PDB file of C-alpha atoms in Angstrom:
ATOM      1  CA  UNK O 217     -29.936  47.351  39.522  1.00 56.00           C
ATOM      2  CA  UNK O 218     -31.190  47.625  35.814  1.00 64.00           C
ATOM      3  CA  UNK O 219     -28.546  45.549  34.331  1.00 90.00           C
ATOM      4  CA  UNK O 220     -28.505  42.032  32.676  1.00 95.00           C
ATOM      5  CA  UNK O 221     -25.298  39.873  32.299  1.00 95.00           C
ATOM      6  CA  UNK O 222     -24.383  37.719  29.877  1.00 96.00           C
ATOM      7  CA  UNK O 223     -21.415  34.496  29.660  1.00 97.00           C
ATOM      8  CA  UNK O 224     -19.477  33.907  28.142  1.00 96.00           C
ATOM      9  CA  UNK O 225     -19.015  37.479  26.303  1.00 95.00           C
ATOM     10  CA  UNK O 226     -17.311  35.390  23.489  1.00 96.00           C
ATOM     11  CA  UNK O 227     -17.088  31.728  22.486  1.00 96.00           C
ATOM     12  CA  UNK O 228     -15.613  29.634  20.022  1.00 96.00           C
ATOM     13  CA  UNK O 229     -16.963  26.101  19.351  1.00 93.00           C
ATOM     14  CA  UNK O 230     -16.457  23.538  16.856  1.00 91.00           C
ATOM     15  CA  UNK O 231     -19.476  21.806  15.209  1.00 89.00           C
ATOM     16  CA  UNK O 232     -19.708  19.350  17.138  1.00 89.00           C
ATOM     17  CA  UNK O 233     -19.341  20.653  20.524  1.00 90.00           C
ATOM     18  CA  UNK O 234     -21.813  21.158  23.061  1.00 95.00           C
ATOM     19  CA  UNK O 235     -21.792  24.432  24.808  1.00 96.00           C
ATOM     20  CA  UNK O 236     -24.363  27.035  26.750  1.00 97.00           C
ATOM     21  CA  UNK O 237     -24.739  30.300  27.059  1.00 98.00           C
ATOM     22  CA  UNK O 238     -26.055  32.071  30.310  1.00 98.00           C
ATOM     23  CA  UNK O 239     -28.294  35.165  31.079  1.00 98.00           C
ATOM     24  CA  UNK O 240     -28.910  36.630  34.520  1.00 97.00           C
ATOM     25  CA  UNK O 241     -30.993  39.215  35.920  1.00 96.00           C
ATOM     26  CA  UNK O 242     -32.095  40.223  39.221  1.00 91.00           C
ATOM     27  CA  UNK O 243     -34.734  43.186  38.774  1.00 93.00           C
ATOM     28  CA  UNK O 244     -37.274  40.894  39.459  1.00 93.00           C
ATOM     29  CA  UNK O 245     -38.757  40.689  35.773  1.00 93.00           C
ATOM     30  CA  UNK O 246     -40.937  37.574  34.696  1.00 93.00           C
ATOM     31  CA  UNK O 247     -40.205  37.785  31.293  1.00 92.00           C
ATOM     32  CA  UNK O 248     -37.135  36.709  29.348  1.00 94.00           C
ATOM     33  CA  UNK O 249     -36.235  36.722  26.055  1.00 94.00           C
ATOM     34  CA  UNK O 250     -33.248  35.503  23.267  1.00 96.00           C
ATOM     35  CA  UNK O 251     -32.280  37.188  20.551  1.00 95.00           C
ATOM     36  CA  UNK O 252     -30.295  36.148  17.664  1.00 96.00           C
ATOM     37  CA  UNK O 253     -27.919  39.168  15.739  1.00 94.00           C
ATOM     38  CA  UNK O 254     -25.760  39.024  12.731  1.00 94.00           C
ATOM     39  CA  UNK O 255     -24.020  41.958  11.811  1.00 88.00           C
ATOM     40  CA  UNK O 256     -25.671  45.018  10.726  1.00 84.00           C
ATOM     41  CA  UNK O 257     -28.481  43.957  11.324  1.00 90.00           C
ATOM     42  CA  UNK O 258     -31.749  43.764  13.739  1.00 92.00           C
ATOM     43  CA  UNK O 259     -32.371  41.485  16.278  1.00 92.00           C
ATOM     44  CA  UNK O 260     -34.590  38.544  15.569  1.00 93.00           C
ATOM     45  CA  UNK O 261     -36.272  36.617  18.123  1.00 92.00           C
ATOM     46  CA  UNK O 262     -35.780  33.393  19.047  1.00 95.00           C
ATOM     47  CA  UNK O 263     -37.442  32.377  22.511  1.00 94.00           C
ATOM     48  CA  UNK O 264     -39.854  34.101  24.892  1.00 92.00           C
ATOM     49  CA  UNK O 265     -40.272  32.999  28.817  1.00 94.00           C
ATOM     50  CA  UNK O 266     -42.909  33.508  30.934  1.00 91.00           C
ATOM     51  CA  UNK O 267     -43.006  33.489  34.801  1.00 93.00           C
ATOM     52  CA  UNK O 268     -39.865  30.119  33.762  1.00 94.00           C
ATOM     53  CA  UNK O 269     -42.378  29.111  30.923  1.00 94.00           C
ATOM     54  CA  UNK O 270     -41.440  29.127  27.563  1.00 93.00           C
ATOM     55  CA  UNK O 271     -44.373  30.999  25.719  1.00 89.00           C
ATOM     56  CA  UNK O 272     -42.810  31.729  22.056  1.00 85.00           C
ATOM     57  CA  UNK O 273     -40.515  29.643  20.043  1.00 88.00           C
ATOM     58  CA  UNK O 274     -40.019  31.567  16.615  1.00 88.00           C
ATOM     59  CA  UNK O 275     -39.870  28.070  14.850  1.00 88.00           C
ATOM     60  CA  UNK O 276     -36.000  27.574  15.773  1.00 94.00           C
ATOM     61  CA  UNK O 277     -34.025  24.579  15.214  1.00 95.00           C
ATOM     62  CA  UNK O 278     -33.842  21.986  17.673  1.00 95.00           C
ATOM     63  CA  UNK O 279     -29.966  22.717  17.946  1.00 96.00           C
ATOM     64  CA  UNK O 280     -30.575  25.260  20.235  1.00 97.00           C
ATOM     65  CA  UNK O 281     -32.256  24.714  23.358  1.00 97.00           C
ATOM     66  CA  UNK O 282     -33.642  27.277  26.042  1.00 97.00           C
ATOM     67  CA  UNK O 283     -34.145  26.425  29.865  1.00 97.00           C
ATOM     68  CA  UNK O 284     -35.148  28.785  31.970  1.00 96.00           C
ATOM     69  CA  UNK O 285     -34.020  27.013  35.698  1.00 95.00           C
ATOM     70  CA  UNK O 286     -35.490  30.219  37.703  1.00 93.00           C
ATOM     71  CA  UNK O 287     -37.118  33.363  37.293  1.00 90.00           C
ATOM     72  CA  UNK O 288     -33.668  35.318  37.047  1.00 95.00           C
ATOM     73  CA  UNK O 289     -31.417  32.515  35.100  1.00 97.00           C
ATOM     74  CA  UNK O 290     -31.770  31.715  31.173  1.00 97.00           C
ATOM     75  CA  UNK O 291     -29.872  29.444  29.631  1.00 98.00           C
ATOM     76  CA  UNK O 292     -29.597  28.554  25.981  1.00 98.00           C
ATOM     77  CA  UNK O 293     -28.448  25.072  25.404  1.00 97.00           C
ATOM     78  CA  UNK O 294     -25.845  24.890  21.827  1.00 96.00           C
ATOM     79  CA  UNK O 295     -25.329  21.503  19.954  1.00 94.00           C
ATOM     80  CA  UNK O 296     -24.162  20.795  16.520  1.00 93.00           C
ATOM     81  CA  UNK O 297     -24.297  24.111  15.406  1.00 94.00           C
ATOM     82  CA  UNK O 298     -23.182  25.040  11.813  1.00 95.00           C
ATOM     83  CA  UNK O 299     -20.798  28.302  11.048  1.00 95.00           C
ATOM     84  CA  UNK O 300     -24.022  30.575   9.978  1.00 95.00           C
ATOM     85  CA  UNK O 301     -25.470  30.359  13.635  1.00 96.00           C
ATOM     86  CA  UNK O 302     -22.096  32.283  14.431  1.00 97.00           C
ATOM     87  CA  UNK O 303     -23.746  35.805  15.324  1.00 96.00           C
ATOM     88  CA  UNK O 304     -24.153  38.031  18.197  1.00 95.00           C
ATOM     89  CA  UNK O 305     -26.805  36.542  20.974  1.00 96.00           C
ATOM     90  CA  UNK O 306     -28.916  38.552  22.991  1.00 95.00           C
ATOM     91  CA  UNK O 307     -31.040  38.197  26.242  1.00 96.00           C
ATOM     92  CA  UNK O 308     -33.592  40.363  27.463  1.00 95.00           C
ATOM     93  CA  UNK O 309     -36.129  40.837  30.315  1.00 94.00           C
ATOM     94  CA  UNK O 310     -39.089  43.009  30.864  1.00 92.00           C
ATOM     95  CA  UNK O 311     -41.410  42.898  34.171  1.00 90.00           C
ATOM     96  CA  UNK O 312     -44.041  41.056  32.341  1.00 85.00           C
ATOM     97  CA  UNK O 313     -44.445  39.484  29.286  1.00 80.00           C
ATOM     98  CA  UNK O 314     -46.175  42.571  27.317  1.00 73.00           C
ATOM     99  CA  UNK O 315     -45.999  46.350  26.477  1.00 65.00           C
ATOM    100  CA  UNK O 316     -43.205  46.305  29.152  1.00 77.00           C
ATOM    101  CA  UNK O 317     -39.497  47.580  28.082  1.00 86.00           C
ATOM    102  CA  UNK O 318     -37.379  45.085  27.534  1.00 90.00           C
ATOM    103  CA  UNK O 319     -33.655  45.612  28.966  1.00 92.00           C
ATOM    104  CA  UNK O 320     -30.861  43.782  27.089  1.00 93.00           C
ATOM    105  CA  UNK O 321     -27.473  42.180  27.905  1.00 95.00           C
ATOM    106  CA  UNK O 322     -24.022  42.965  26.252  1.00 93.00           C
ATOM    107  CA  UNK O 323     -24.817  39.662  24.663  1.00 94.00           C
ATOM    108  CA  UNK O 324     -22.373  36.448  23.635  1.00 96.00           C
ATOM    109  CA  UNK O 325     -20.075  36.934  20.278  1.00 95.00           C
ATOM    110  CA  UNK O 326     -20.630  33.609  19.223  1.00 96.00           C
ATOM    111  CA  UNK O 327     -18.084  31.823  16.593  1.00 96.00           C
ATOM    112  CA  UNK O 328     -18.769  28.430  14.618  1.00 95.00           C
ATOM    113  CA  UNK O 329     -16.207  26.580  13.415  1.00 93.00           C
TER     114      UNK O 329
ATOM    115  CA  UNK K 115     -49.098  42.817  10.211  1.00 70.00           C
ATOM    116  CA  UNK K 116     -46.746  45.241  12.252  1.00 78.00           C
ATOM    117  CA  UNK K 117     -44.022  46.559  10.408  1.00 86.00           C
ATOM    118  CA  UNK K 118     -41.094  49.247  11.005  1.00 92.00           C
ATOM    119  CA  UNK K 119     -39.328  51.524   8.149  1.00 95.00           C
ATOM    120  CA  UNK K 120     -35.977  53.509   8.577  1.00 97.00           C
ATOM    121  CA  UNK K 121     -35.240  54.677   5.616  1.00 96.00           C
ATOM    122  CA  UNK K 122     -31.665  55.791   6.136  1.00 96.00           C
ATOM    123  CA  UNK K 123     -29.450  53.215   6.606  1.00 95.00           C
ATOM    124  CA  UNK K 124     -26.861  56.215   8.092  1.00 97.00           C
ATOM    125  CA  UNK K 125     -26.840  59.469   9.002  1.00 98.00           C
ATOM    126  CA  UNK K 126     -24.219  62.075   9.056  1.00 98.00           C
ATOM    127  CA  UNK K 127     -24.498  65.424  11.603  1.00 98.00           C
ATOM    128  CA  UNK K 128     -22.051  67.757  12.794  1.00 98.00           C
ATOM    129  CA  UNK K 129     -21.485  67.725  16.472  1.00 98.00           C
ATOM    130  CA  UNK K 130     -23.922  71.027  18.025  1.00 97.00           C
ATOM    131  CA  UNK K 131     -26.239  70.573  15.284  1.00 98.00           C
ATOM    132  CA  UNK K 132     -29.711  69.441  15.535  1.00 97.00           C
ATOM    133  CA  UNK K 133     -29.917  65.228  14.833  1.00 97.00           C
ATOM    134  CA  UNK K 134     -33.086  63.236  13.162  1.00 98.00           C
ATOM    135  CA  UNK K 135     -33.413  59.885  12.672  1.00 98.00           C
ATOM    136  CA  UNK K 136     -36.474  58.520  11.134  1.00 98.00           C
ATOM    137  CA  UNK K 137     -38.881  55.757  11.394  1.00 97.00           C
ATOM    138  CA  UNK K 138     -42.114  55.378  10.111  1.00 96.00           C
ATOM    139  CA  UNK K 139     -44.764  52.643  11.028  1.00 93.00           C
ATOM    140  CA  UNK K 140     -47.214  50.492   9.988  1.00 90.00           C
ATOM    141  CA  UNK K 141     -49.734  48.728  12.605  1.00 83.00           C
ATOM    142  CA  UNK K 142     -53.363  47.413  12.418  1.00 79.00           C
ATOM    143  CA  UNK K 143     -54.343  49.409  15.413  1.00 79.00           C
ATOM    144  CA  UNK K 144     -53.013  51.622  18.092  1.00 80.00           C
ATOM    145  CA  UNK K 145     -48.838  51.575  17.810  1.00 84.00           C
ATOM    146  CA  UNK K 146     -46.343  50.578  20.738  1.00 88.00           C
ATOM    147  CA  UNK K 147     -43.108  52.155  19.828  1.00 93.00           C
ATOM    148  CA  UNK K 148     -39.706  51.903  20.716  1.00 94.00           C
ATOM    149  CA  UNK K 149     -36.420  53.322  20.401  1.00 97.00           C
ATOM    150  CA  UNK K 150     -33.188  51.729  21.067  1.00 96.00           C
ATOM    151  CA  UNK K 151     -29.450  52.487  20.632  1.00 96.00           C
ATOM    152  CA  UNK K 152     -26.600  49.744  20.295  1.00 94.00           C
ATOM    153  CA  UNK K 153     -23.146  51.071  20.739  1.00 91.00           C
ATOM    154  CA  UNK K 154     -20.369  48.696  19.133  1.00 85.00           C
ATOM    155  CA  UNK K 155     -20.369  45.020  20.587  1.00 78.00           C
ATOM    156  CA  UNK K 156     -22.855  45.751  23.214  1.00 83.00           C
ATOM    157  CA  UNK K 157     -26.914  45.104  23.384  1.00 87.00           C
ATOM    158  CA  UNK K 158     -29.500  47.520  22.759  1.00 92.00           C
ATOM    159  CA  UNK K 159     -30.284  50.575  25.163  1.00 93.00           C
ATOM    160  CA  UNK K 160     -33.773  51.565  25.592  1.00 93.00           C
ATOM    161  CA  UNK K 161     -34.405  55.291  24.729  1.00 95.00           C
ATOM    162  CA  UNK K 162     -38.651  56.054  24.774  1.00 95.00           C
ATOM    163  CA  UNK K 163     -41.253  54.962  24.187  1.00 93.00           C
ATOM    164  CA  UNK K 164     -44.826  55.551  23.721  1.00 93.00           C
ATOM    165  CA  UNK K 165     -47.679  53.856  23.999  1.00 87.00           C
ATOM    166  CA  UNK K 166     -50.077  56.783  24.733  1.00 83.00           C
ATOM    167  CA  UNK K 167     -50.652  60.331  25.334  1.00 85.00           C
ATOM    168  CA  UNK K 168     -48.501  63.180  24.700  1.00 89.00           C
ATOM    169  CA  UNK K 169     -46.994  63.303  21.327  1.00 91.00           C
ATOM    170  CA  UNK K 170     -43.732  64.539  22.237  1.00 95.00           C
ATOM    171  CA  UNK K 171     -42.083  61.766  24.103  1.00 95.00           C
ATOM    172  CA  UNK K 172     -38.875  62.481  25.827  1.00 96.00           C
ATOM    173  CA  UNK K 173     -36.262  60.014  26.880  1.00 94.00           C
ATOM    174  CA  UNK K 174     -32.974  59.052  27.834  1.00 91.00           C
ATOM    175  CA  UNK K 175     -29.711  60.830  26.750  1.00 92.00           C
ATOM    176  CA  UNK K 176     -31.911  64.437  26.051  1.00 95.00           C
ATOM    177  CA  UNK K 177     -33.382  62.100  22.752  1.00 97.00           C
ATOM    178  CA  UNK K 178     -36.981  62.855  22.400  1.00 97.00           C
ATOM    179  CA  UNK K 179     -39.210  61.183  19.674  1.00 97.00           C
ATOM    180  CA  UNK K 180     -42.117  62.808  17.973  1.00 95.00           C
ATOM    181  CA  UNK K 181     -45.398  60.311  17.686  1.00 95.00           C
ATOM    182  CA  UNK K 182     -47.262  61.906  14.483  1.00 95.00           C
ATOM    183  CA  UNK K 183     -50.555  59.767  13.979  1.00 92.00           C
ATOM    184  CA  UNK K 184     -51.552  60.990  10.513  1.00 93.00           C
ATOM    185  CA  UNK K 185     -48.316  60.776   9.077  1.00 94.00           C
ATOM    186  CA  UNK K 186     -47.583  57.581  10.819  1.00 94.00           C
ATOM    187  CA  UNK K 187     -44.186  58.250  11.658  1.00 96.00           C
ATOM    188  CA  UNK K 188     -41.986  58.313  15.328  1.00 97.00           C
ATOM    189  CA  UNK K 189     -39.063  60.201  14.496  1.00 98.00           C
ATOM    190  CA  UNK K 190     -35.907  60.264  16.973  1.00 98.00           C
ATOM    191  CA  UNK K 191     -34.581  63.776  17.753  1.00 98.00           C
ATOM    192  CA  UNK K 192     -31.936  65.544  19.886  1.00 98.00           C
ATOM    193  CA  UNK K 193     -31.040  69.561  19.721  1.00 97.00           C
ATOM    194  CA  UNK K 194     -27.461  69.444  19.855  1.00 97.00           C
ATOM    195  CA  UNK K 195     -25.963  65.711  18.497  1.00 97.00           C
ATOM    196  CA  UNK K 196     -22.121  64.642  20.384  1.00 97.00           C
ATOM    197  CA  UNK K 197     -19.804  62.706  19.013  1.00 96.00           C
ATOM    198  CA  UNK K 198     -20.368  60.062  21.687  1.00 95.00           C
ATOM    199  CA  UNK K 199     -24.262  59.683  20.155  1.00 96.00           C
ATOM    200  CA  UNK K 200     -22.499  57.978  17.410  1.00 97.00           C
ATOM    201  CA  UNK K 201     -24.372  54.550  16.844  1.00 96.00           C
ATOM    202  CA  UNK K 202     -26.629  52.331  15.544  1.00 96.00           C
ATOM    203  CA  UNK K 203     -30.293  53.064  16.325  1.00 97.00           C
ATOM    204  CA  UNK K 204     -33.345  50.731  15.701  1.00 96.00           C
ATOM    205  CA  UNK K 205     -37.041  51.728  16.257  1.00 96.00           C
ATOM    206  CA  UNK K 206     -39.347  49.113  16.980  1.00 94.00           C
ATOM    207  CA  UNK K 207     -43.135  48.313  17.398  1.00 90.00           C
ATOM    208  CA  UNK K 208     -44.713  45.253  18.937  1.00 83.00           C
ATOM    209  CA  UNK K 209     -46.565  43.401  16.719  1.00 71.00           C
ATOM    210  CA  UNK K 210     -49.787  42.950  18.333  1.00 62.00           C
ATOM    211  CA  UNK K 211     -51.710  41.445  15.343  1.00 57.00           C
ATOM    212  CA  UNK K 212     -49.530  37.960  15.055  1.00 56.00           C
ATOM    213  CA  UNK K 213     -50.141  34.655  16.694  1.00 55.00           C
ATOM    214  CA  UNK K 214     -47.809  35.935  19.084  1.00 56.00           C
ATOM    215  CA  UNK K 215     -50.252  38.266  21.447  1.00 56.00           C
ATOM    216  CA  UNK K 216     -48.239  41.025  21.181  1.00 59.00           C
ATOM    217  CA  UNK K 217     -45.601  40.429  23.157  1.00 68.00           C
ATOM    218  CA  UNK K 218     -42.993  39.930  19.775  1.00 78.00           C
ATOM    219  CA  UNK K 219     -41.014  42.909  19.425  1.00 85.00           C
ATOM    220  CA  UNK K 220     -40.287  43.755  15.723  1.00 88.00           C
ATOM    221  CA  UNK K 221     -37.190  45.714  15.033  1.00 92.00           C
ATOM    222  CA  UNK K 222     -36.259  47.929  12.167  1.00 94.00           C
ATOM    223  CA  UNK K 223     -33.503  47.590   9.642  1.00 95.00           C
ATOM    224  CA  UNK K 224     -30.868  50.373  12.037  1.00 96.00           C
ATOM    225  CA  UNK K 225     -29.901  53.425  11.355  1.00 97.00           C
ATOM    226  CA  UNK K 226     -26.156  54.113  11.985  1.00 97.00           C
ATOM    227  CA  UNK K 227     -25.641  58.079  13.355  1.00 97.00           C
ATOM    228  CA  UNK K 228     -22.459  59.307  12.436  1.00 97.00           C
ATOM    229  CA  UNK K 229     -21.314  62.176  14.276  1.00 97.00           C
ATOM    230  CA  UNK K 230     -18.422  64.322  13.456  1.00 96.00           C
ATOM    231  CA  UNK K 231     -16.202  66.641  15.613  1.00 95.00           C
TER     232      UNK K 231
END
Protein backbone atom coordinates (compact mmCIF):
# COMPACT_ATOMS: atom_id res chain seq x y z
CA UNK A 1 0.00 0.00 0.00
CA UNK A 2 1.88 3.19 -1.29
CA UNK A 3 -0.97 5.49 -1.00
CA UNK A 4 -1.77 8.51 1.32
CA UNK A 5 -5.36 9.86 1.93
CA UNK A 6 -6.45 12.99 2.49
CA UNK A 7 -10.15 14.66 4.15
CA UNK A 8 -11.90 16.33 3.39
CA UNK A 9 -10.97 16.45 -0.54
CA UNK A 10 -12.72 19.94 -0.46
CA UNK A 11 -13.84 22.43 2.19
CA UNK A 12 -15.43 25.59 2.49
CA UNK A 13 -15.09 27.69 5.69
CA UNK A 14 -15.91 31.06 6.71
CA UNK A 15 -13.30 33.21 8.55
CA UNK A 16 -14.13 32.53 11.49
CA UNK A 17 -14.65 28.92 11.61
CA UNK A 18 -12.60 26.35 13.02
CA UNK A 19 -11.95 23.37 10.92
CA UNK A 20 -9.09 20.43 10.34
CA UNK A 21 -7.83 18.73 7.81
CA UNK A 22 -6.61 15.00 8.04
CA UNK A 23 -3.72 12.91 6.47
CA UNK A 24 -3.29 9.16 6.80
CA UNK A 25 -0.80 6.73 5.86
CA UNK A 26 -0.02 3.29 6.69
CA UNK A 27 3.41 2.35 4.87
CA UNK A 28 5.01 2.66 7.96
CA UNK A 29 6.97 6.04 7.16
CA UNK A 30 8.28 8.30 10.13
CA UNK A 31 8.22 11.29 8.34
CA UNK A 32 5.34 13.59 7.45
CA UNK A 33 5.05 16.57 5.82
CA UNK A 34 2.34 19.69 4.74
CA UNK A 35 2.38 21.43 1.89
CA UNK A 36 0.69 24.54 0.95
CA UNK A 37 -0.33 25.03 -3.19
CA UNK A 38 -1.90 27.86 -5.00
CA UNK A 39 -2.52 27.46 -8.45
CA UNK A 40 0.11 27.08 -10.94
CA UNK A 41 2.35 26.93 -8.85
CA UNK A 42 4.96 24.75 -6.61
CA UNK A 43 4.45 23.43 -3.45
CA UNK A 44 5.79 25.28 -0.47
CA UNK A 45 6.38 23.77 2.76
CA UNK A 46 4.81 24.34 5.71
CA UNK A 47 5.50 21.62 8.51
CA UNK A 48 7.88 18.66 8.81
CA UNK A 49 7.29 15.59 11.46
CA UNK A 50 9.57 13.39 12.76
CA UNK A 51 9.01 9.91 14.35
CA UNK A 52 5.23 12.39 15.75
CA UNK A 53 7.77 15.32 16.32
CA UNK A 54 7.46 18.36 14.65
CA UNK A 55 11.08 19.14 13.31
CA UNK A 56 10.43 22.17 10.70
CA UNK A 57 8.00 24.94 10.90
CA UNK A 58 8.67 27.22 7.72
CA UNK A 59 7.79 30.32 9.95
CA UNK A 60 3.85 29.80 9.44
CA UNK A 61 1.21 31.65 11.10
CA UNK A 62 -0.14 30.55 14.23
CA UNK A 63 -3.62 30.09 12.41
CA UNK A 64 -2.68 26.91 11.36
CA UNK A 65 -1.78 24.29 13.63
CA UNK A 66 -0.17 20.73 12.99
CA UNK A 67 -0.59 17.64 15.41
CA UNK A 68 0.70 14.69 14.58
CA UNK A 69 -1.51 12.13 17.19
CA UNK A 70 0.49 8.90 15.76
CA UNK A 71 3.01 7.87 13.46
CA UNK A 72 0.38 7.33 10.53
CA UNK A 73 -2.24 10.36 11.39
CA UNK A 74 -1.48 14.23 10.62
CA UNK A 75 -3.68 16.65 11.30
CA UNK A 76 -3.59 20.33 10.51
CA UNK A 77 -5.60 22.39 12.86
CA UNK A 78 -7.50 25.76 10.71
CA UNK A 79 -8.67 28.92 12.68
CA UNK A 80 -9.41 32.35 11.52
CA UNK A 81 -8.12 31.92 8.29
CA UNK A 82 -8.29 34.79 5.69
CA UNK A 83 -9.45 34.13 1.80
CA UNK A 84 -5.56 34.03 0.52
CA UNK A 85 -4.88 30.79 2.65
CA UNK A 86 -7.62 29.33 0.19
CA UNK A 87 -5.18 26.96 -1.90
CA UNK A 88 -4.62 23.40 -2.51
CA UNK A 89 -3.03 21.47 0.76
CA UNK A 90 -0.79 18.73 0.56
CA UNK A 91 0.56 15.90 2.88
CA UNK A 92 3.40 13.80 2.38
CA UNK A 93 5.45 10.96 3.97
CA UNK A 94 8.78 9.45 3.34
CA UNK A 95 10.38 6.46 5.54
CA UNK A 96 12.62 8.84 7.27
CA UNK A 97 13.05 12.26 7.52
CA UNK A 98 15.91 12.66 4.69
CA UNK A 99 17.00 11.79 1.07
CA UNK A 100 13.91 9.47 1.24
CA UNK A 101 10.98 9.98 -1.53
CA UNK A 102 8.34 11.60 -0.34
CA UNK A 103 4.75 10.18 -1.47
CA UNK A 104 1.90 12.73 -1.60
CA UNK A 105 -1.90 12.77 -1.06
CA UNK A 106 -4.64 14.01 -3.55
CA UNK A 107 -4.60 16.85 -1.10
CA UNK A 108 -7.67 19.22 0.40
CA UNK A 109 -9.13 22.10 -2.13
CA UNK A 110 -9.41 24.47 0.48
CA UNK A 111 -11.89 27.68 0.09
CA UNK A 112 -11.92 30.90 2.43
CA UNK A 113 -14.67 32.85 2.66
CA UNK B 1 21.59 27.91 -1.36
CA UNK B 2 19.75 25.08 -3.40
CA UNK B 3 17.89 26.24 -6.18
CA UNK B 4 15.82 24.61 -9.22
CA UNK B 5 15.31 26.25 -12.90
CA UNK B 6 12.67 25.09 -15.55
CA UNK B 7 12.82 27.27 -17.98
CA UNK B 8 9.69 26.41 -19.93
CA UNK B 9 6.77 27.16 -18.29
CA UNK B 10 4.97 24.59 -21.13
CA UNK B 11 5.76 22.36 -23.55
CA UNK B 12 4.05 21.25 -26.64
CA UNK B 13 4.87 17.51 -28.38
CA UNK B 14 3.06 15.48 -30.72
CA UNK B 15 1.90 12.20 -29.42
CA UNK B 16 4.91 9.31 -30.79
CA UNK B 17 7.41 11.92 -30.71
CA UNK B 18 10.30 12.09 -28.48
CA UNK B 19 9.37 14.54 -25.10
CA UNK B 20 12.05 16.83 -22.99
CA UNK B 21 11.45 18.71 -20.22
CA UNK B 22 14.19 20.61 -18.64
CA UNK B 23 15.59 21.51 -15.37
CA UNK B 24 18.74 22.75 -14.46
CA UNK B 25 20.27 23.03 -10.87
CA UNK B 26 22.12 24.84 -8.62
CA UNK B 27 23.53 23.18 -5.23
CA UNK B 28 26.59 23.82 -2.95
CA UNK B 29 27.60 20.24 -3.13
CA UNK B 30 26.55 16.90 -4.40
CA UNK B 31 22.66 17.28 -5.88
CA UNK B 32 19.53 15.13 -4.70
CA UNK B 33 17.10 15.35 -7.50
CA UNK B 34 13.68 14.75 -8.08
CA UNK B 35 11.06 14.50 -10.53
CA UNK B 36 7.43 14.67 -10.00
CA UNK B 37 4.21 14.83 -12.08
CA UNK B 38 0.78 16.39 -10.84
CA UNK B 39 -2.15 15.50 -12.96
CA UNK B 40 -5.20 18.04 -12.51
CA UNK B 41 -6.52 18.32 -8.80
CA UNK B 42 -4.41 15.57 -7.53
CA UNK B 43 -0.81 15.60 -5.54
CA UNK B 44 2.44 15.05 -6.98
CA UNK B 45 3.68 11.55 -8.36
CA UNK B 46 7.18 10.64 -7.85
CA UNK B 47 9.02 9.80 -11.16
CA UNK B 48 13.23 9.32 -10.36
CA UNK B 49 15.45 10.26 -8.78
CA UNK B 50 19.07 10.33 -8.27
CA UNK B 51 21.21 10.74 -5.75
CA UNK B 52 24.20 8.76 -7.14
CA UNK B 53 25.69 6.67 -9.73
CA UNK B 54 24.61 6.06 -13.14
CA UNK B 55 23.79 9.09 -15.10
CA UNK B 56 20.93 7.82 -16.89
CA UNK B 57 18.25 7.37 -14.34
CA UNK B 58 15.16 5.59 -15.34
CA UNK B 59 11.79 5.77 -13.70
CA UNK B 60 8.26 5.41 -13.61
CA UNK B 61 5.89 5.70 -16.66
CA UNK B 62 9.14 4.72 -19.27
CA UNK B 63 10.39 8.67 -18.10
CA UNK B 64 14.06 8.57 -17.67
CA UNK B 65 16.12 11.69 -16.58
CA UNK B 66 19.62 12.45 -17.66
CA UNK B 67 22.01 13.70 -14.54
CA UNK B 68 24.77 15.86 -16.55
CA UNK B 69 27.33 17.15 -13.81
CA UNK B 70 29.20 19.72 -15.90
CA UNK B 71 26.34 21.19 -17.38
CA UNK B 72 24.42 21.02 -14.21
CA UNK B 73 21.28 20.06 -15.59
CA UNK B 74 18.61 16.78 -14.93
CA UNK B 75 16.56 16.79 -17.86
CA UNK B 76 13.19 14.60 -17.99
CA UNK B 77 12.85 12.42 -21.12
CA UNK B 78 10.52 9.80 -22.67
CA UNK B 79 10.89 8.24 -26.46
CA UNK B 80 7.46 8.25 -27.52
CA UNK B 81 5.18 11.13 -25.38
CA UNK B 82 0.94 9.99 -25.01
CA UNK B 83 -1.58 12.12 -24.69
CA UNK B 84 -2.28 10.83 -21.18
CA UNK B 85 1.53 12.28 -20.15
CA UNK B 86 -0.17 15.53 -20.39
CA UNK B 87 0.68 17.48 -17.06
CA UNK B 88 2.36 19.55 -14.93
CA UNK B 89 5.90 18.44 -14.00
CA UNK B 90 8.19 19.93 -11.23
CA UNK B 91 11.86 18.91 -10.61
CA UNK B 92 13.14 19.33 -7.32
CA UNK B 93 16.40 19.20 -5.19
CA UNK B 94 16.73 19.10 -1.43
CA UNK B 95 18.30 21.85 -0.11
CA UNK B 96 20.93 20.51 2.00
CA UNK B 97 22.79 23.81 2.74
CA UNK B 98 19.76 25.62 4.86
CA UNK B 99 19.09 25.56 8.54
CA UNK B 100 16.87 22.91 7.62
CA UNK B 101 19.46 19.71 7.40
CA UNK B 102 18.43 18.81 4.26
CA UNK B 103 15.44 17.35 4.66
CA UNK B 104 13.40 20.68 2.86
CA UNK B 105 12.48 19.76 -0.49
CA UNK B 106 12.66 22.75 -2.93
CA UNK B 107 10.44 22.61 -5.92
CA UNK B 108 10.69 24.26 -9.27
CA UNK B 109 8.42 26.75 -10.92
CA UNK B 110 6.36 23.45 -13.23
CA UNK B 111 6.46 22.77 -16.43
CA UNK B 112 3.04 22.00 -18.03
CA UNK B 113 3.49 19.07 -21.03
CA UNK B 114 1.01 19.45 -23.52
CA UNK B 115 0.47 16.58 -25.62
CA UNK B 116 -1.48 16.46 -28.75
CA UNK B 117 -3.25 13.57 -30.62
Amino acid sequence: DTEVTQTPKHLVMGMTNKKSLKCEQHMGHRAMYWYKQKAKKPPELMFVYSYEKLSINESVPSRFSPECPNSSLLNLHLHALQPEDSALYLCASSQVLGFDTQYFGPGTRLTVL
Amino acid sequence: AQSVAQPEDQVNVAEGNPLTVKCTYSVSGNPYLFWYVQYPNRGLQFLLKYITGDNLVKGSYGFEAEFNKSQTSFHLKKPSALVSDSALYFCAVRDMAGNTGGFKTIFGAGTRLFVKA
